[in-house]
Amino acid sequence: MTNVSTSAFYQNAISSMTDLRRQTEKLQAQISTGNTIQHSRDNPLAAAQMRALQAADTLASADKANANAAKTQLTQTDDTLSQFTDILSQITTLTTQAASSTLNDSQRASVGQQIGAFYESLTSLANTKDAQGNPLFGGQATGNAYTFDPTTGAPSYNGTGTASTLSLGPGLSVTTGVTGPEFLDFQSGGVSKNLLTTVKSLADALQNPASTAAAVATAKSALDDLGAATSSVSASQTVVGARLDWINTTTNMQTQTATQRATREADVGGTDLAATIAKLSQQMTVLEAAQSSFVKVANLSLFSMLN
């Protein structure tokens, strides 16, 4: 009879301490993960809601990464277009000087050389690469956006017709850049022209004029073309700026939605840290007391059996 009672005592004590240990481990997991739901069986309905919220978090992370990538690309595009604008301003100033009859042919040729140097800068900018090494103004192509005829310097566009588009969320997207033709090609006097070709022709005409009058006339005519080209670049900058604003707007929307989801996750399965820590402390105290009592009672039982 004593053996049965002793066996039952051990089994009950071990079972009780095992339950206490499991409860303690559950509380520790809730504190470390921040979630009260460790398994679907804990609360099937809440677990399903948490899975849906966590899936939304994953998708939102991808949307946020896309927004950051698009912002980086468009910011570089905006900065590079600003460089185009700055160079065009300097070329326009030089061309205004060349259009004046006060300059002699030698001075005008010197202006042509300076414009030729700016042409080289423009061709380099036209083939700017993005952070991934792809052409910034080549749309979705690889390699250089433009190649140039070795004899005439005439540009040839090698890119695609449109830039890449990234998703910013359900029903939301943004085009991440502009192609070369979108701003380098322009209309002047009802004629389609190209900025690079215009600047190259101007530089050559000023350095090798047929006559002084022809050089002056070329410079005056070029001023209208440069004005139209500047407007084309500025228009693309406006588009890029609008896209950057759109990204900021959607990013703010994403932040607000993420905050709402976090609040909902806390409501559905979040851990009340203060209360859970207090409960864990209490549970560990009970477990320690149970273990201590078990050792004492077990020793007494063993002593009784020996005597």
Coordinates of C-alpha atoms in Angstrom, one line a residue:
M1 CA 0.0 0.0 0.0
T2 CA 2.9 2.3 0.9
N3 CA 4.5 1.6 -2.5
V4 CA 1.3 2.5 -4.4
S5 CA 1.0 5.7 -2.4
T6 CA 4.7 6.6 -2.9
S7 CA 4.4 5.9 -6.7
A8 CA 1.3 8.1 -6.9
F9 CA 3.0 10.8 -5.0
Y10 CA 5.9 10.8 -7.5
Q11 CA 3.7 10.7 -10.5
N12 CA 1.4 13.5 -9.3
A13 CA 4.4 15.7 -8.3
I14 CA 6.2 15.1 -11.7
S15 CA 3.0 15.8 -13.6
S16 CA 2.3 19.0 -11.7
M17 CA 5.9 20.3 -12.1
T18 CA 5.8 19.4 -15.8
D19 CA 2.6 21.4 -16.3
L20 CA 4.2 24.3 -14.4
R21 CA 7.3 24.1 -16.5
R22 CA 5.3 24.1 -19.7
Q23 CA 3.3 27.1 -18.6
T24 CA 6.6 28.9 -17.8
E25 CA 8.1 28.0 -21.2
K26 CA 4.9 29.3 -22.9
L27 CA 5.1 32.6 -21.0
Q28 CA 8.8 32.9 -21.9
A29 CA 8.0 32.3 -25.6
Q30 CA 5.3 34.9 -25.5
I31 CA 7.7 37.4 -24.1
S32 CA 10.5 36.6 -26.6
T33 CA 8.2 36.6 -29.7
G34 CA 5.8 39.3 -28.5
N35 CA 2.9 37.0 -29.5
T36 CA 0.5 35.2 -27.2
I37 CA -0.3 32.7 -30.1
Q38 CA 2.5 30.2 -30.5
H39 CA 0.4 27.5 -32.2
S40 CA -2.9 27.6 -34.2
R41 CA -4.5 25.4 -31.5
D42 CA -4.0 28.2 -28.9
N43 CA -6.7 30.2 -30.7
P44 CA -7.6 29.1 -34.2
L45 CA -9.6 32.2 -35.2
A46 CA -6.9 34.6 -33.8
A47 CA -4.2 32.5 -35.5
A48 CA -5.9 32.8 -38.9
Q49 CA -6.2 36.6 -38.4
M50 CA -2.5 36.8 -37.4
R51 CA -1.4 34.9 -40.5
A52 CA -3.4 37.2 -42.7
L53 CA -1.9 40.3 -41.0
Q54 CA 1.7 38.8 -41.3
A55 CA 1.1 38.0 -45.0
A56 CA 0.1 41.7 -45.5
D57 CA 3.3 42.7 -43.6
T58 CA 5.4 40.6 -46.0
L59 CA 3.8 42.2 -49.1
A60 CA 4.1 45.7 -47.6
S61 CA 7.9 45.1 -47.1
A62 CA 8.2 44.3 -50.8
D63 CA 6.2 47.4 -51.7
K64 CA 8.5 49.5 -49.4
A65 CA 11.6 48.1 -51.0
N66 CA 10.2 49.0 -54.4
A67 CA 9.4 52.5 -53.3
N68 CA 13.0 53.0 -52.0
A69 CA 14.4 51.6 -55.2
A70 CA 12.2 53.8 -57.4
K71 CA 13.0 56.9 -55.2
T72 CA 16.8 56.2 -55.6
Q73 CA 16.4 55.8 -59.4
L74 CA 14.3 58.9 -59.8
T75 CA 16.5 61.0 -57.6
Q76 CA 19.5 60.1 -59.7
T77 CA 17.5 60.9 -62.8
D78 CA 16.5 64.3 -61.4
D79 CA 20.1 65.1 -60.5
T80 CA 21.4 64.2 -63.9
L81 CA 18.7 66.2 -65.7
S82 CA 19.8 69.2 -63.6
Q83 CA 23.3 68.7 -65.0
F84 CA 21.8 68.8 -68.5
T85 CA 20.0 72.0 -67.6
D86 CA 23.2 73.6 -66.2
I87 CA 25.2 72.7 -69.3
L88 CA 22.5 73.9 -71.6
S89 CA 22.5 77.3 -69.8
Q90 CA 26.2 77.7 -70.3
I91 CA 25.9 76.7 -74.0
T92 CA 23.1 79.2 -74.4
T93 CA 25.3 81.9 -72.9
L94 CA 28.1 81.0 -75.3
T95 CA 25.8 80.9 -78.3
T96 CA 24.4 84.3 -77.5
Q97 CA 28.0 85.6 -77.6
A98 CA 28.6 83.8 -80.9
A99 CA 25.5 85.4 -82.4
S100 CA 27.0 88.9 -81.7
S101 CA 28.7 90.6 -84.6
T102 CA 31.3 92.0 -82.2
L103 CA 33.2 88.7 -82.1
N104 CA 35.7 87.9 -84.8
D105 CA 36.0 84.5 -86.5
S106 CA 38.8 83.4 -84.2
Q107 CA 36.8 84.3 -81.0
R108 CA 33.8 82.6 -82.5
A109 CA 35.8 79.4 -83.2
S110 CA 37.0 79.5 -79.6
V111 CA 33.4 79.6 -78.5
G112 CA 32.8 76.6 -80.8
Q113 CA 35.5 74.7 -79.1
Q114 CA 34.0 75.3 -75.6
I115 CA 30.6 74.2 -76.9
G116 CA 32.3 71.1 -78.4
A117 CA 33.7 70.3 -74.9
F118 CA 30.2 70.7 -73.5
Y119 CA 28.9 68.3 -76.2
E120 CA 31.3 65.7 -74.8
S121 CA 29.9 66.2 -71.4
L122 CA 26.3 65.9 -72.7
T123 CA 27.1 62.6 -74.4
S124 CA 28.6 61.3 -71.2
L125 CA 25.5 62.3 -69.3
A126 CA 23.3 60.6 -71.8
N127 CA 25.0 57.3 -71.1
T128 CA 24.9 57.7 -67.3
K129 CA 24.6 54.3 -65.5
D130 CA 22.3 53.7 -62.5
A131 CA 23.3 51.9 -59.3
Q132 CA 22.9 48.5 -61.0
G133 CA 25.1 49.5 -63.9
N134 CA 22.2 49.8 -66.4
P135 CA 21.7 52.9 -68.6
L136 CA 19.8 55.5 -66.6
F137 CA 18.1 56.8 -69.8
G138 CA 18.0 53.5 -71.7
G139 CA 14.6 52.4 -70.5
Q140 CA 14.8 48.6 -69.7
A141 CA 17.8 48.0 -71.9
T142 CA 21.4 47.1 -70.9
G143 CA 24.6 48.6 -72.3
N144 CA 24.8 52.2 -73.4
A145 CA 21.7 54.2 -74.1
Y146 CA 23.4 55.9 -77.0
T147 CA 26.1 55.1 -79.5
F148 CA 27.6 57.8 -81.7
D149 CA 28.7 57.7 -85.3
P150 CA 32.5 57.9 -85.3
T151 CA 32.6 60.3 -88.3
T152 CA 29.6 62.6 -87.8
G153 CA 28.9 62.1 -84.1
A154 CA 25.3 61.4 -84.8
P155 CA 23.6 59.7 -81.9
S156 CA 21.7 56.5 -82.1
Y157 CA 19.3 55.4 -79.3
N158 CA 19.8 51.8 -78.2
G159 CA 17.3 51.7 -75.4
T160 CA 13.6 50.6 -75.1
G161 CA 10.6 52.8 -75.6
T162 CA 9.6 53.0 -71.9
A163 CA 11.3 53.0 -68.5
S164 CA 10.7 50.3 -65.9
T165 CA 7.6 50.4 -63.7
L166 CA 7.5 49.2 -60.1
S167 CA 4.5 48.2 -57.9
L168 CA 4.0 50.3 -54.8
G169 CA 1.0 48.3 -53.6
P170 CA -2.4 47.0 -54.8
G171 CA -3.3 49.2 -57.8
L172 CA -0.3 51.5 -57.2
S173 CA 2.8 51.8 -59.4
V174 CA 5.4 54.3 -60.6
T175 CA 7.6 54.6 -63.6
T176 CA 11.2 54.7 -62.4
G177 CA 12.8 57.0 -64.9
V178 CA 12.7 58.7 -68.3
T179 CA 14.2 57.5 -71.6
G180 CA 16.7 59.5 -73.6
P181 CA 14.3 60.4 -76.4
E182 CA 11.7 61.7 -73.9
F183 CA 13.9 64.8 -73.2
L184 CA 16.7 64.8 -75.7
D185 CA 14.3 64.9 -78.7
F186 CA 12.3 68.1 -79.0
Q187 CA 10.3 70.2 -81.5
S188 CA 11.6 73.5 -82.7
G189 CA 9.9 75.4 -85.5
G190 CA 7.7 72.5 -86.2
V191 CA 10.7 70.2 -86.8
S192 CA 11.8 67.2 -84.7
K193 CA 15.3 67.7 -83.5
N194 CA 17.8 66.1 -81.1
L195 CA 19.7 68.0 -78.4
L196 CA 23.0 66.2 -78.9
T197 CA 22.9 66.6 -82.7
T198 CA 22.0 70.3 -82.3
V199 CA 24.9 71.0 -80.0
K200 CA 27.4 69.0 -82.2
S201 CA 26.3 70.8 -85.3
L202 CA 26.6 74.2 -83.6
A203 CA 30.1 73.5 -82.3
D204 CA 31.3 72.3 -85.8
A205 CA 29.7 75.3 -87.5
L206 CA 31.3 77.8 -85.2
Q207 CA 34.7 76.2 -85.5
N208 CA 34.6 75.8 -89.3
P209 CA 32.2 78.5 -90.6
A210 CA 31.5 79.0 -94.3
S211 CA 31.6 82.7 -93.6
T212 CA 31.2 85.1 -90.7
A213 CA 27.6 85.8 -91.7
A214 CA 26.8 82.1 -91.8
A215 CA 28.3 81.5 -88.4
V216 CA 26.3 84.4 -86.9
A217 CA 23.1 83.1 -88.5
T218 CA 23.8 79.6 -87.3
A219 CA 24.3 80.9 -83.7
K220 CA 21.0 82.9 -83.8
S221 CA 19.1 80.0 -85.2
A222 CA 20.5 77.7 -82.6
L223 CA 19.2 79.9 -79.7
D224 CA 15.7 78.9 -80.6
D225 CA 16.6 75.3 -80.7
L226 CA 18.5 75.5 -77.4
G227 CA 15.4 77.2 -75.8
A228 CA 13.2 74.4 -77.0
A229 CA 15.7 71.8 -75.8
T230 CA 15.8 73.4 -72.4
S231 CA 12.0 73.3 -72.1
S232 CA 12.1 69.6 -73.0
V233 CA 14.5 68.8 -70.3
S234 CA 12.6 70.9 -67.8
A235 CA 9.4 69.2 -68.7
S236 CA 11.0 65.8 -67.9
Q237 CA 12.2 67.1 -64.6
T238 CA 8.7 68.1 -63.8
V239 CA 7.5 64.6 -64.6
V240 CA 10.3 63.1 -62.4
G241 CA 9.4 65.5 -59.6
A242 CA 5.8 64.5 -59.7
R243 CA 6.7 60.8 -59.5
L244 CA 8.9 61.5 -56.5
D245 CA 6.0 63.3 -54.8
W246 CA 3.8 60.3 -55.7
I247 CA 6.3 57.9 -54.0
N248 CA 6.3 60.1 -50.9
T249 CA 2.5 60.0 -50.8
T250 CA 2.3 56.3 -51.2
T251 CA 5.1 55.8 -48.6
N252 CA 3.1 57.8 -46.1
M253 CA 0.0 55.7 -46.9
Q254 CA 2.1 52.6 -46.3
T255 CA 3.3 53.9 -43.0
Q256 CA -0.2 54.6 -41.8
T257 CA -1.4 51.2 -43.0
A258 CA 1.5 49.5 -41.3
T259 CA 0.7 51.3 -38.0
Q260 CA -2.9 50.1 -38.2
R261 CA -1.8 46.5 -38.9
A262 CA 0.6 46.6 -36.0
T263 CA -2.2 47.9 -33.7
R264 CA -4.5 45.1 -35.0
E265 CA -1.8 42.5 -34.5
A266 CA -1.2 43.7 -30.9
D267 CA -5.0 43.4 -30.3
V268 CA -5.3 40.0 -31.8
G269 CA -2.2 38.2 -30.5
G270 CA 0.1 40.7 -29.0
T271 CA 1.8 40.1 -25.6
D272 CA 1.1 42.4 -22.7
L273 CA 4.8 42.4 -21.6
A274 CA 4.2 43.9 -18.2
A275 CA 1.4 41.5 -17.3
T276 CA 3.2 38.5 -18.8
I277 CA 6.5 39.2 -17.1
A278 CA 4.7 39.5 -13.8
K279 CA 2.9 36.2 -14.4
L280 CA 6.1 34.5 -15.4
S281 CA 7.8 35.7 -12.2
Q282 CA 4.9 34.3 -10.2
Q283 CA 4.9 31.1 -12.2
M284 CA 8.6 30.6 -11.6
T285 CA 8.2 31.2 -7.9
V286 CA 5.5 28.5 -7.8
L287 CA 7.6 26.1 -9.8
E288 CA 10.6 26.7 -7.5
A289 CA 8.4 26.2 -4.5
A290 CA 7.0 23.0 -5.9
Q291 CA 10.4 21.6 -6.7
S292 CA 11.7 22.5 -3.2
S293 CA 8.6 20.9 -1.6
F294 CA 9.0 17.8 -3.7
V295 CA 12.6 17.3 -2.6
K296 CA 11.7 17.7 1.0
V297 CA 8.7 15.4 1.0
A298 CA 10.6 12.8 -1.1
N299 CA 13.4 12.8 1.4
L300 CA 10.9 12.3 4.3
S301 CA 9.2 9.5 2.4
L302 CA 12.6 7.8 1.8
F303 CA 13.6 8.2 5.4
S304 CA 10.3 6.6 6.5
M305 CA 10.8 3.6 4.3
L306 CA 14.4 3.1 5.5
N307 CA 13.2 3.1 9.1

